XYZ file of N, CA and C in Angstrom:
699
model
N 6.520 -15.964 -38.167
C 7.384 -15.660 -39.314
C 7.271 -14.181 -39.653
N 8.354 -13.519 -39.814
C 8.360 -12.131 -40.257
C 8.109 -12.065 -41.758
N 7.459 -10.980 -42.200
C 7.249 -10.804 -43.630
C 8.434 -10.135 -44.296
N 9.461 -9.817 -43.543
C 10.582 -9.076 -44.123
C 11.219 -9.807 -45.292
N 11.212 -11.147 -45.266
C 11.840 -11.901 -46.358
C 10.814 -12.614 -47.223
N 9.535 -12.241 -47.095
C 8.492 -12.871 -47.888
C 8.338 -12.115 -49.208
N 8.236 -12.863 -50.296
C 8.117 -12.279 -51.630
C 6.810 -12.711 -52.274
N 6.145 -11.780 -52.925
C 4.972 -12.100 -53.732
C 5.428 -12.288 -55.177
N 5.115 -13.443 -55.740
C 5.441 -13.731 -57.133
C 4.130 -13.801 -57.909
N 4.043 -13.021 -58.986
C 2.820 -12.871 -59.763
C 2.957 -13.551 -61.119
N 1.930 -14.280 -61.526
C 1.946 -14.958 -62.825
C 0.777 -14.456 -63.663
N 1.061 -14.025 -64.882
C 0.051 -13.441 -65.759
C -0.718 -14.502 -66.528
N -1.851 -14.094 -67.077
C -2.677 -15.005 -67.842
C -2.455 -14.910 -69.340
N -3.383 -15.484 -70.085
C -3.310 -15.470 -71.544
C -3.464 -14.056 -72.076
N -2.853 -13.827 -73.227
C -2.938 -12.563 -73.952
C -2.302 -11.395 -73.198
N -1.447 -11.710 -72.237
C -0.803 -10.672 -71.421
C 0.637 -11.070 -71.169
N 1.337 -10.216 -70.434
C 2.677 -10.566 -69.951
C 2.842 -9.983 -68.554
N 4.051 -10.047 -68.032
C 4.266 -9.613 -66.657
C 3.914 -8.166 -66.399
N 3.967 -7.331 -67.440
C 3.668 -5.914 -67.241
C 2.206 -5.672 -66.908
N 1.348 -6.663 -67.116
C -0.062 -6.500 -66.759
C -0.249 -6.305 -65.257
N 0.756 -6.693 -64.478
C 0.716 -6.557 -63.024
C 1.326 -5.233 -62.547
N 1.668 -4.329 -63.457
C 2.450 -3.142 -63.094
C 1.855 -2.372 -61.912
N 0.554 -2.116 -61.947
C -0.065 -1.317 -60.887
C -0.065 -2.054 -59.550
N -0.234 -3.354 -59.591
C -0.215 -4.148 -58.358
C 1.204 -4.199 -57.780
N 2.193 -4.377 -58.654
C 3.588 -4.359 -58.208
C 3.884 -3.050 -57.483
N 3.478 -1.944 -58.071
C 3.741 -0.635 -57.457
C 3.088 -0.526 -56.086
N 1.855 -1.010 -55.972
C 1.146 -0.934 -54.699
C 1.798 -1.805 -53.634
N 2.198 -2.997 -54.001
C 2.828 -3.894 -53.021
C 4.199 -3.385 -52.608
N 4.981 -2.936 -53.573
C 6.304 -2.411 -53.244
C 6.190 -1.168 -52.357
N 5.186 -0.333 -52.602
C 4.969 0.848 -51.768
C 4.618 0.463 -50.341
N 4.012 -0.718 -50.189
C 3.675 -1.219 -48.861
C 4.831 -1.990 -48.224
N 5.958 -2.049 -48.912
C 7.144 -2.695 -48.359
C 7.237 -4.179 -48.622
N 6.465 -4.687 -49.584
C 6.481 -6.114 -49.901
C 7.243 -6.340 -51.201
N 8.286 -7.130 -51.145
C 9.056 -7.455 -52.344
C 8.171 -8.232 -53.321
N 8.175 -7.821 -54.580
C 7.259 -8.392 -55.567
C 7.988 -8.646 -56.885
N 7.692 -9.786 -57.488
C 8.257 -10.143 -58.789
C 7.125 -10.605 -59.699
N 7.117 -10.125 -60.934
C 6.151 -10.585 -61.930
C 6.875 -11.484 -62.922
N 6.521 -12.744 -62.917
C 7.161 -13.706 -63.812
C 6.721 -13.473 -65.251
N 7.580 -13.866 -66.182
C 7.251 -13.814 -67.602
C 7.052 -15.246 -68.104
N 5.846 -15.538 -68.547
C 5.526 -16.876 -69.039
C 5.483 -16.872 -70.563
N 6.031 -17.888 -71.203
C 6.038 -17.902 -72.670
C 4.686 -18.223 -73.299
N 3.795 -18.855 -72.539
C 2.479 -19.270 -73.048
C 2.596 -20.217 -74.233
N 3.637 -21.052 -74.207
C 3.863 -22.003 -75.294
C 3.392 -23.417 -74.954
N 3.395 -23.770 -73.684
C 2.797 -25.013 -73.198
C 2.695 -24.881 -71.691
N 1.847 -25.705 -71.096
C 1.724 -25.653 -69.639
C 3.058 -25.986 -68.972
N 3.737 -27.006 -69.483
C 5.034 -27.375 -68.907
C 6.045 -26.233 -69.033
N 6.066 -25.573 -70.197
C 6.987 -24.448 -70.384
C 6.695 -23.330 -69.392
N 5.416 -23.058 -69.178
C 5.035 -21.965 -68.286
C 5.367 -22.286 -66.837
N 5.132 -23.523 -66.435
C 5.489 -23.920 -65.064
C 7.002 -23.838 -64.874
N 7.755 -24.288 -65.873
C 9.216 -24.224 -65.777
C 9.691 -22.783 -65.670
N 9.091 -21.885 -66.449
C 9.472 -20.471 -66.391
C 9.141 -19.878 -65.032
N 7.991 -20.237 -64.491
C 7.607 -19.745 -63.170
C 8.565 -20.265 -62.096
N 8.856 -21.548 -62.141
C 9.746 -22.116 -61.123
C 11.169 -21.562 -61.239
N 11.615 -21.240 -62.454
C 12.926 -20.593 -62.588
C 12.922 -19.212 -61.938
N 11.816 -18.523 -62.055
C 11.697 -17.224 -61.387
C 11.751 -17.391 -59.875
N 11.017 -18.370 -59.364
C 10.973 -18.591 -57.920
C 12.345 -19.006 -57.387
N 13.142 -19.673 -58.205
C 14.488 -20.065 -57.784
C 15.341 -18.864 -57.370
N 15.024 -17.697 -57.907
C 15.789 -16.496 -57.584
C 15.304 -15.815 -56.316
N 14.299 -16.389 -55.667
C 13.728 -15.800 -54.466
C 14.252 -16.534 -53.242
N 14.787 -15.770 -52.313
C 15.191 -16.339 -51.029
C 14.054 -16.124 -50.039
N 13.709 -17.166 -49.329
C 12.642 -17.042 -48.351
C 11.294 -17.471 -48.905
N 10.259 -17.369 -48.080
C 8.927 -17.857 -48.455
C 8.278 -17.005 -49.543
N 7.344 -17.626 -50.265
C 6.687 -16.992 -51.402
C 5.173 -17.109 -51.275
N 4.487 -16.009 -51.562
C 3.052 -16.031 -51.851
C 2.926 -15.964 -53.360
N 2.274 -16.954 -53.945
C 2.222 -17.101 -55.393
C 0.821 -16.765 -55.873
N 0.725 -15.776 -56.779
C -0.580 -15.345 -57.282
C -0.659 -15.553 -58.787
N -1.822 -15.972 -59.259
C -2.017 -16.187 -60.678
C -3.315 -15.571 -61.156
N -3.265 -14.995 -62.354
C -4.454 -14.429 -62.979
C -4.923 -15.336 -64.108
N -6.213 -15.625 -64.135
C -6.845 -16.334 -65.246
C -6.152 -17.683 -65.513
N -5.667 -17.901 -66.733
C -4.991 -19.159 -67.068
C -3.902 -19.518 -66.083
N -3.210 -18.527 -65.531
C -2.072 -18.800 -64.649
C -2.475 -19.472 -63.350
N -3.773 -19.566 -63.076
C -4.188 -20.361 -61.927
C -3.732 -21.804 -62.056
N -3.772 -22.327 -63.289
C -3.283 -23.690 -63.522
C -1.774 -23.761 -63.372
N -1.091 -22.689 -63.743
C 0.371 -22.672 -63.690
C 0.864 -22.639 -62.250
N 0.292 -21.769 -61.429
C 0.778 -21.665 -60.045
C 0.502 -22.953 -59.279
N -0.594 -23.638 -59.609
C -0.918 -24.879 -58.900
C -0.026 -26.031 -59.308
N 0.705 -25.878 -60.412
C 1.619 -26.924 -60.862
C 3.046 -26.684 -60.389
N 3.295 -25.545 -59.747
C 4.633 -25.289 -59.222
C 4.981 -26.309 -58.141
N 6.228 -26.689 -58.132
C 6.699 -27.588 -57.088
C 7.807 -26.933 -56.254
N 7.844 -25.615 -56.298
C 8.820 -24.887 -55.487
C 8.516 -25.108 -54.005
N 9.534 -25.459 -53.256
C 9.328 -25.826 -51.850
C 9.002 -24.642 -50.954
N 9.267 -23.416 -51.423
C 9.073 -22.250 -50.555
C 7.748 -21.531 -50.769
N 6.831 -22.134 -51.535
C 5.507 -21.526 -51.720
C 4.663 -21.788 -50.475
N 4.163 -20.696 -49.878
C 3.399 -20.806 -48.636
C 1.902 -20.600 -48.837
N 1.520 -19.968 -49.937
C 0.103 -19.713 -50.188
C -0.095 -19.431 -51.668
N -1.314 -19.716 -52.139
C -1.704 -19.422 -53.515
C -2.840 -18.405 -53.492
N -2.789 -17.482 -54.433
C -3.855 -16.490 -54.570
C -4.351 -16.523 -56.011
N -5.644 -16.762 -56.172
C -6.274 -16.832 -57.486
C -7.010 -15.523 -57.741
N -6.641 -14.843 -58.814
C -7.286 -13.583 -59.193
C -8.105 -13.851 -60.453
N -9.418 -14.056 -60.268
C -10.280 -14.427 -61.392
C -9.598 -15.504 -62.234
N -9.165 -16.562 -61.563
C -8.272 -17.539 -62.183
C -8.939 -18.898 -62.358
N -8.284 -19.733 -63.168
C -8.760 -21.071 -63.450
C -8.023 -22.092 -62.585
N -8.778 -23.048 -62.044
C -8.198 -24.008 -61.110
C -8.634 -25.424 -61.448
N -8.076 -26.011 -62.501
C -8.404 -27.399 -62.795
C -7.918 -28.341 -61.700
N -8.655 -29.396 -61.479
C -8.269 -30.431 -60.520
C -7.455 -31.496 -61.255
N -6.888 -32.395 -60.497
C -6.039 -33.437 -61.079
C -6.793 -34.199 -62.169
N -6.161 -34.309 -63.343
C -6.757 -35.005 -64.465
C -7.578 -34.133 -65.386
N -7.886 -32.911 -64.947
C -8.629 -31.985 -65.794
C -7.675 -31.112 -66.605
N -8.177 -30.556 -67.685
C -7.425 -29.579 -68.455
C -7.995 -28.185 -68.181
N -7.234 -27.175 -68.567
C -7.745 -25.808 -68.461
C -9.012 -25.659 -69.303
N -8.997 -26.239 -70.485
C -10.176 -26.166 -71.352
C -11.388 -26.831 -70.712
N -11.164 -27.942 -70.003
C -12.266 -28.625 -69.312
C -12.953 -27.687 -68.328
N -12.160 -27.071 -67.474
C -12.743 -26.254 -66.411
C -13.313 -24.960 -66.974
N -12.682 -24.422 -68.015
C -13.199 -23.201 -68.627
C -14.553 -23.446 -69.283
N -14.738 -24.651 -69.822
C -15.950 -24.942 -70.563
C -17.051 -25.610 -69.770
N -16.942 -25.648 -68.447
C -17.942 -26.382 -67.673
C -19.274 -25.644 -67.555
N -19.281 -24.334 -67.819
C -20.537 -23.583 -67.833
C -20.617 -22.788 -69.137
N -21.813 -22.348 -69.474
C -21.996 -21.575 -70.703
C -21.239 -20.252 -70.611
N -20.624 -19.802 -71.687
C -19.881 -18.556 -71.651
C -20.801 -17.342 -71.541
N -20.235 -16.242 -71.080
C -20.959 -14.978 -71.060
C -21.321 -14.594 -72.500
N -22.468 -13.950 -72.724
C -22.849 -13.579 -74.089
C -21.823 -12.716 -74.815
N -21.036 -11.952 -74.065
C -20.040 -11.079 -74.688
C -18.696 -11.768 -74.901
N -18.548 -12.984 -74.384
C -17.267 -13.683 -74.513
C -16.998 -14.016 -75.974
N -15.751 -13.861 -76.420
C -15.438 -14.116 -77.826
C -15.350 -15.601 -78.144
N -15.627 -15.942 -79.372
C -15.346 -17.288 -79.862
C -13.853 -17.379 -80.148
N -13.239 -18.450 -79.690
C -11.790 -18.585 -79.798
C -11.437 -19.833 -80.592
N -10.430 -19.706 -81.442
C -9.956 -20.845 -82.225
C -8.483 -20.633 -82.534
N -7.709 -21.722 -82.585
C -6.280 -21.581 -82.882
C -6.026 -21.246 -84.337
N -4.894 -20.572 -84.585
C -4.486 -20.304 -85.956
C -3.674 -21.488 -86.494
N -3.039 -21.321 -87.624
C -2.294 -22.410 -88.265
C -1.094 -22.857 -87.441
N -0.681 -22.040 -86.482
C 0.460 -22.366 -85.634
C 0.039 -22.919 -84.272
N -1.245 -23.144 -84.086
C -1.727 -23.644 -82.809
C -1.795 -22.581 -81.732
N -1.818 -21.316 -82.151
C -1.879 -20.200 -81.208
C -3.273 -19.582 -81.224
N -3.738 -19.212 -80.040
C -5.056 -18.596 -79.912
C -4.868 -17.109 -79.624
N -5.384 -16.280 -80.512
C -5.341 -14.832 -80.356
C -6.705 -14.348 -79.893
N -6.701 -13.303 -79.082
C -7.960 -12.697 -78.671
C -8.382 -11.681 -79.735
N -9.603 -11.784 -80.263
C -10.043 -10.823 -81.276
C -9.991 -9.393 -80.750
N -9.684 -8.464 -81.638
C -9.547 -7.063 -81.235
C -10.758 -6.556 -80.459
N -11.940 -6.895 -80.938
C -13.147 -6.365 -80.319
C -13.409 -6.928 -78.926
N -12.722 -8.027 -78.571
C -12.947 -8.645 -77.263
C -12.338 -7.851 -76.113
N -11.337 -7.047 -76.402
C -10.703 -6.299 -75.312
C -11.682 -5.336 -74.651
N -12.399 -4.491 -75.411
C -13.392 -3.638 -74.761
C -14.694 -4.356 -74.408
N -15.009 -5.430 -75.110
C -16.302 -6.091 -74.904
C -16.307 -7.063 -73.736
N -15.188 -7.744 -73.496
C -15.201 -8.830 -72.512
C -13.955 -8.917 -71.650
N -12.796 -8.668 -72.223
C -11.547 -8.891 -71.497
C -11.303 -7.804 -70.455
N -11.539 -6.553 -70.829
C -11.231 -5.434 -69.942
C -12.226 -4.304 -70.149
N -13.506 -4.602 -69.944
C -14.528 -3.594 -70.231
C -14.458 -2.388 -69.289
N -13.818 -2.534 -68.141
C -13.710 -1.421 -67.200
C -12.439 -0.595 -67.406
N -11.598 -1.004 -68.321
C -10.360 -0.266 -68.589
C -10.663 0.968 -69.428
N -9.723 1.911 -69.428
C -9.867 3.068 -70.298
C -9.657 2.633 -71.750
N -10.110 3.452 -72.687
C -9.916 3.109 -74.098
C -8.433 3.017 -74.428
N -7.626 3.855 -73.788
C -6.177 3.795 -74.011
C -5.602 2.473 -73.507
N -6.058 2.032 -72.352
C -5.582 0.755 -71.806
C -6.030 -0.411 -72.678
N -7.253 -0.359 -73.158
C -7.744 -1.421 -74.033
C -6.935 -1.485 -75.325
N -6.605 -0.328 -75.864
C -5.794 -0.276 -77.080
C -4.414 -0.865 -76.830
N -3.834 -0.549 -75.684
C -2.506 -1.069 -75.351
C -2.556 -2.592 -75.182
N -3.557 -3.083 -74.478
C -3.688 -4.527 -74.288
C -3.766 -5.252 -75.629
N -4.555 -4.696 -76.535
C -4.675 -5.303 -77.860
C -3.348 -5.282 -78.599
N -2.637 -4.166 -78.488
C -1.403 -4.003 -79.248
C -0.292 -4.941 -78.796
N -0.261 -5.254 -77.504
C 0.858 -6.054 -76.975
C 0.443 -7.483 -76.619
N -0.745 -7.889 -76.998
C -1.214 -9.209 -76.569
C -0.248 -10.315 -76.976
N -0.136 -11.292 -76.098
C 0.697 -12.472 -76.338
C -0.240 -13.674 -76.511
N -0.270 -14.289 -77.681
C -1.198 -15.402 -77.885
C -0.830 -16.592 -77.005
N -1.806 -17.419 -76.742
C -1.582 -18.608 -75.928
C -1.697 -19.847 -76.803
N -0.812 -20.807 -76.571
C -0.813 -22.038 -77.348
C -1.919 -22.984 -76.875
N -2.453 -23.729 -77.818
C -3.414 -24.781 -77.473
C -2.793 -25.750 -76.474
N -1.479 -25.938 -76.552
C -0.787 -26.865 -75.654
C -0.843 -26.428 -74.192
N -1.209 -25.188 -73.940
C -1.342 -24.712 -72.561
C -2.630 -25.185 -71.906
N -3.647 -25.418 -72.707
C -4.980 -25.619 -72.139
C -5.571 -26.998 -72.387
N -4.815 -27.875 -73.055
C -5.361 -29.189 -73.401
C -4.629 -30.347 -72.720
N -3.748 -30.035 -71.788
C -2.979 -31.067 -71.088
C -3.548 -31.268 -69.682
N -3.902 -32.492 -69.313
C -4.397 -32.730 -67.953
C -3.337 -32.356 -66.919
N -3.772 -31.720 -65.845
C -2.833 -31.293 -64.812
C -2.638 -32.395 -63.782
N -1.538 -32.289 -63.055
C -1.287 -33.207 -61.955
C -1.982 -32.744 -60.687
N -1.556 -33.306 -59.558
C -2.146 -32.916 -58.277
C -1.896 -31.427 -58.041
N -2.940 -30.628 -57.912
C -2.740 -29.186 -57.766
C -2.232 -28.815 -56.373
N -1.406 -27.805 -56.347
C -0.785 -27.378 -55.093
C -1.807 -26.866 -54.093
N -2.991 -26.430 -54.580
C -3.995 -25.938 -53.633
C -4.519 -27.027 -52.706
N -4.191 -28.262 -52.981
C -4.565 -29.331 -52.052
C -3.595 -29.434 -50.880
N -2.478 -28.736 -50.979
C -1.425 -28.875 -49.972
C -1.044 -27.575 -49.268
N -1.395 -26.436 -49.848
C -1.116 -25.152 -49.197
C -2.396 -24.325 -49.208
N -2.548 -23.366 -48.291
C -3.773 -22.565 -48.256
C -3.929 -21.702 -49.499
N -5.187 -21.494 -49.888
C -5.476 -20.730 -51.098
C -6.506 -19.651 -50.815
N -6.352 -18.559 -51.535
C -7.309 -17.455 -51.526
C -7.819 -17.259 -52.947
N -9.056 -16.763 -53.071
C -9.639 -16.592 -54.401
C -10.383 -15.260 -54.465
N -9.936 -14.385 -55.364
C -10.651 -13.145 -55.645
C -11.620 -13.434 -56.783
N -12.910 -13.426 -56.470
C -13.944 -13.658 -57.477
C -14.335 -12.321 -58.094
N -14.252 -12.273 -59.423
C -14.600 -11.065 -60.171
C -16.049 -11.177 -60.636
N -16.933 -10.424 -59.987
C -18.368 -10.544 -60.273
C -18.730 -10.165 -61.701
N -17.978 -9.243 -62.288
C -18.333 -8.740 -63.613
C -17.466 -9.344 -64.721
N -16.867 -10.477 -64.432
C -15.991 -11.145 -65.392
C -16.807 -11.698 -66.553
N -16.411 -11.336 -67.779
C -17.088 -11.837 -68.970
C -16.275 -12.909 -69.695
N -15.095 -13.239 -69.155
C -14.267 -14.289 -69.745
C -14.411 -15.606 -68.976
N -14.445 -15.513 -67.647
C -14.642 -16.686 -66.792
C -15.886 -16.406 -65.958
N -17.022 -17.008 -66.278
C -18.268 -16.692 -65.581
C -18.148 -16.813 -64.067
N -18.821 -15.911 -63.369
C -18.683 -15.846 -61.915
C -19.091 -17.158 -61.254
N -20.101 -17.850 -61.807
C -20.514 -19.112 -61.185
C -19.430 -20.171 -61.306
N -18.621 -20.091 -62.366
C -17.500 -21.004 -62.513
C -16.415 -20.686 -61.497
N -16.161 -19.400 -61.285
C -15.191 -19.008 -60.268
C -15.627 -19.490 -58.883
N -16.901 -19.330 -58.578
C -17.406 -19.788 -57.273
C -17.225 -21.298 -57.115
N -17.525 -22.044 -58.173
C -17.353 -23.495 -58.126
C -15.911 -23.869 -57.800
N -14.971 -23.247 -58.512
C -13.562 -23.573 -58.300
C -13.097 -23.172 -56.913
N -13.501 -22.004 -56.464
C -13.092 -21.529 -55.138
C -13.624 -22.434 -54.039
N -14.888 -22.834 -54.168
C -15.479 -23.719 -53.154
C -14.836 -25.093 -53.187
N -14.552 -25.594 -54.373
C -13.948 -26.918 -54.487
C -12.588 -26.970 -53.833
N -11.814 -25.905 -53.942
C -10.480 -25.907 -53.351
C -10.485 -25.471 -51.893
N -11.639 -25.073 -51.382
C -11.705 -24.629 -49.994
C -10.970 -23.327 -49.754
N -10.988 -22.455 -50.759
C -10.257 -21.196 -50.671
C -10.968 -20.191 -49.773
N -10.202 -19.274 -49.238
C -10.753 -18.089 -48.594
C -11.173 -17.130 -49.704
N -12.437 -16.762 -49.733
C -13.005 -16.056 -50.879
C -13.301 -14.599 -50.552
N -13.003 -13.728 -51.512
C -13.500 -12.356 -51.476
C -14.122 -12.067 -52.830
N -15.233 -11.369 -52.823
C -15.999 -11.115 -54.044
C -16.014 -9.615 -54.304
N -15.697 -9.237 -55.534
C -15.604 -7.812 -55.868
C -16.267 -7.548 -57.221
N -16.878 -6.374 -57.334
C -17.554 -5.975 -58.579
C -16.522 -5.434 -59.561
N -15.724 -6.344 -60.104
C -14.632 -5.984 -61.014
C -14.716 -6.854 -62.264
N -13.991 -6.435 -63.311
C -13.987 -7.197 -64.556
C -12.909 -8.279 -64.536
N -12.606 -8.830 -65.693
C -11.674 -9.959 -65.780
C -10.234 -9.583 -65.428
N -9.879 -8.316 -65.550
C -8.497 -7.907 -65.295
C -8.415 -6.861 -64.175
N -8.851 -7.213 -62.957
C -8.782 -6.238 -61.869
C -7.359 -5.808 -61.532
N -6.360 -6.610 -61.894
C -4.980 -6.204 -61.712
C -4.679 -4.920 -62.458
N -5.439 -4.639 -63.530
C -5.301 -3.395 -64.280
C -6.369 -2.378 -63.904
N -7.614 -2.845 -63.798
C -8.732 -1.914 -63.621
C -9.095 -1.642 -62.165
N -8.659 -2.479 -61.244
C -8.919 -2.281 -59.813
C -7.711 -2.768 -59.010
N -6.530 -2.214 -59.282
C -5.307 -2.737 -58.660
C -5.279 -2.636 -57.142
N -5.948 -1.633 -56.586
C -5.974 -1.509 -55.128
C -6.716 -2.681 -54.502
N -7.785 -3.112 -55.152
C -8.537 -4.275 -54.667
C -7.639 -5.503 -54.646
N -6.931 -5.722 -55.723
C -6.041 -6.892 -55.810
C -4.905 -6.774 -54.806
N -4.304 -5.612 -54.726
C -3.186 -5.420 -53.792
C -3.642 -5.628 -52.354
N -4.833 -5.154 -52.009
C -5.332 -5.328 -50.642
C -5.526 -6.801 -50.304
N -6.036 -7.579 -51.270
C -6.175 -9.020 -51.042
C -4.802 -9.652 -50.807
N -3.837 -9.296 -51.634
C -2.497 -9.862 -51.496
C -1.838 -9.440 -50.191
N -2.015 -8.193 -49.795
C -1.438 -7.728 -48.534
C -2.061 -8.465 -47.351
N -3.347 -8.747 -47.439
C -4.010 -9.505 -46.375
C -3.434 -10.918 -46.290
N -3.188 -11.531 -47.446
C -2.584 -12.868 -47.449
C -1.170 -12.815 -46.873
N -0.411 -11.808 -47.263
C 0.947 -11.650 -46.732
C 0.913 -11.546 -45.210
N -0.021 -10.763 -44.682
C -0.150 -10.624 -43.220
C -0.458 -11.972 -42.573
N -1.376 -12.714 -43.166
C -1.793 -13.976 -42.562
C -0.716 -15.048 -42.674
N 0.012 -15.043 -43.779
C 1.045 -16.061 -43.972
C 2.299 -15.731 -43.188
N 2.632 -14.429 -43.164
C 3.911 -14.044 -42.589
C 3.877 -13.319 -41.272
N 2.686 -13.115 -40.710
C 2.629 -12.369 -39.477
C 2.506 -10.881 -39.761
N 2.575 -10.091 -38.756
C 2.406 -8.644 -38.895
C 3.615 -8.010 -39.554
N 3.335 -7.201 -40.561
C 4.407 -6.517 -41.292
C 4.583 -5.122 -40.744
N 5.791 -4.769 -40.449
C 5.999 -3.468 -39.886
C 7.138 -2.742 -40.534
């Protein structure tokens, strides 16, 4: 299969939007790989999967689907027929019958991880101090300020619904483990990656390497594109 018609579709996590992938998009496009960053409403898991699948509907040809953090659950719930591989970037991978909250809470949190609780509308906001302390400790102060300013809260309905059969049981998966992640402990990432039988790469990066180490993320994605689609020229 030629990679000429292969598209990478990126799904963002909680407290972010599609622009969080900006540096990775630039790197992939510079390498000649068509890339789309989906916009998820973060209003419920079903809403997010529907938004992702609507994005994929606009793609002709095969897709490599990548998800960051919470979006690991979203990409695994896609039923788009043209998905050829999944890539988890410090992401969550609940198994059938589990919720995102289940898998997130299976190990003790990092000491710097924030305490989270929904507001009166059922939305979970990341505390301001968590951006430099845990979410993006390797980012510049300007980047941390921007992340805080534009954060998109996530609904409780996104993380409390049991998932169906995850797509990683049917298509090959890759997992970028973030060793310095303070939001999803590294031992939890290892557990999920091993359980799904993913091809693993481990990097000394924080929770948002798509922002703080975009070359690392882009290189992983380019390697997947090569393996799924053959040599790109």
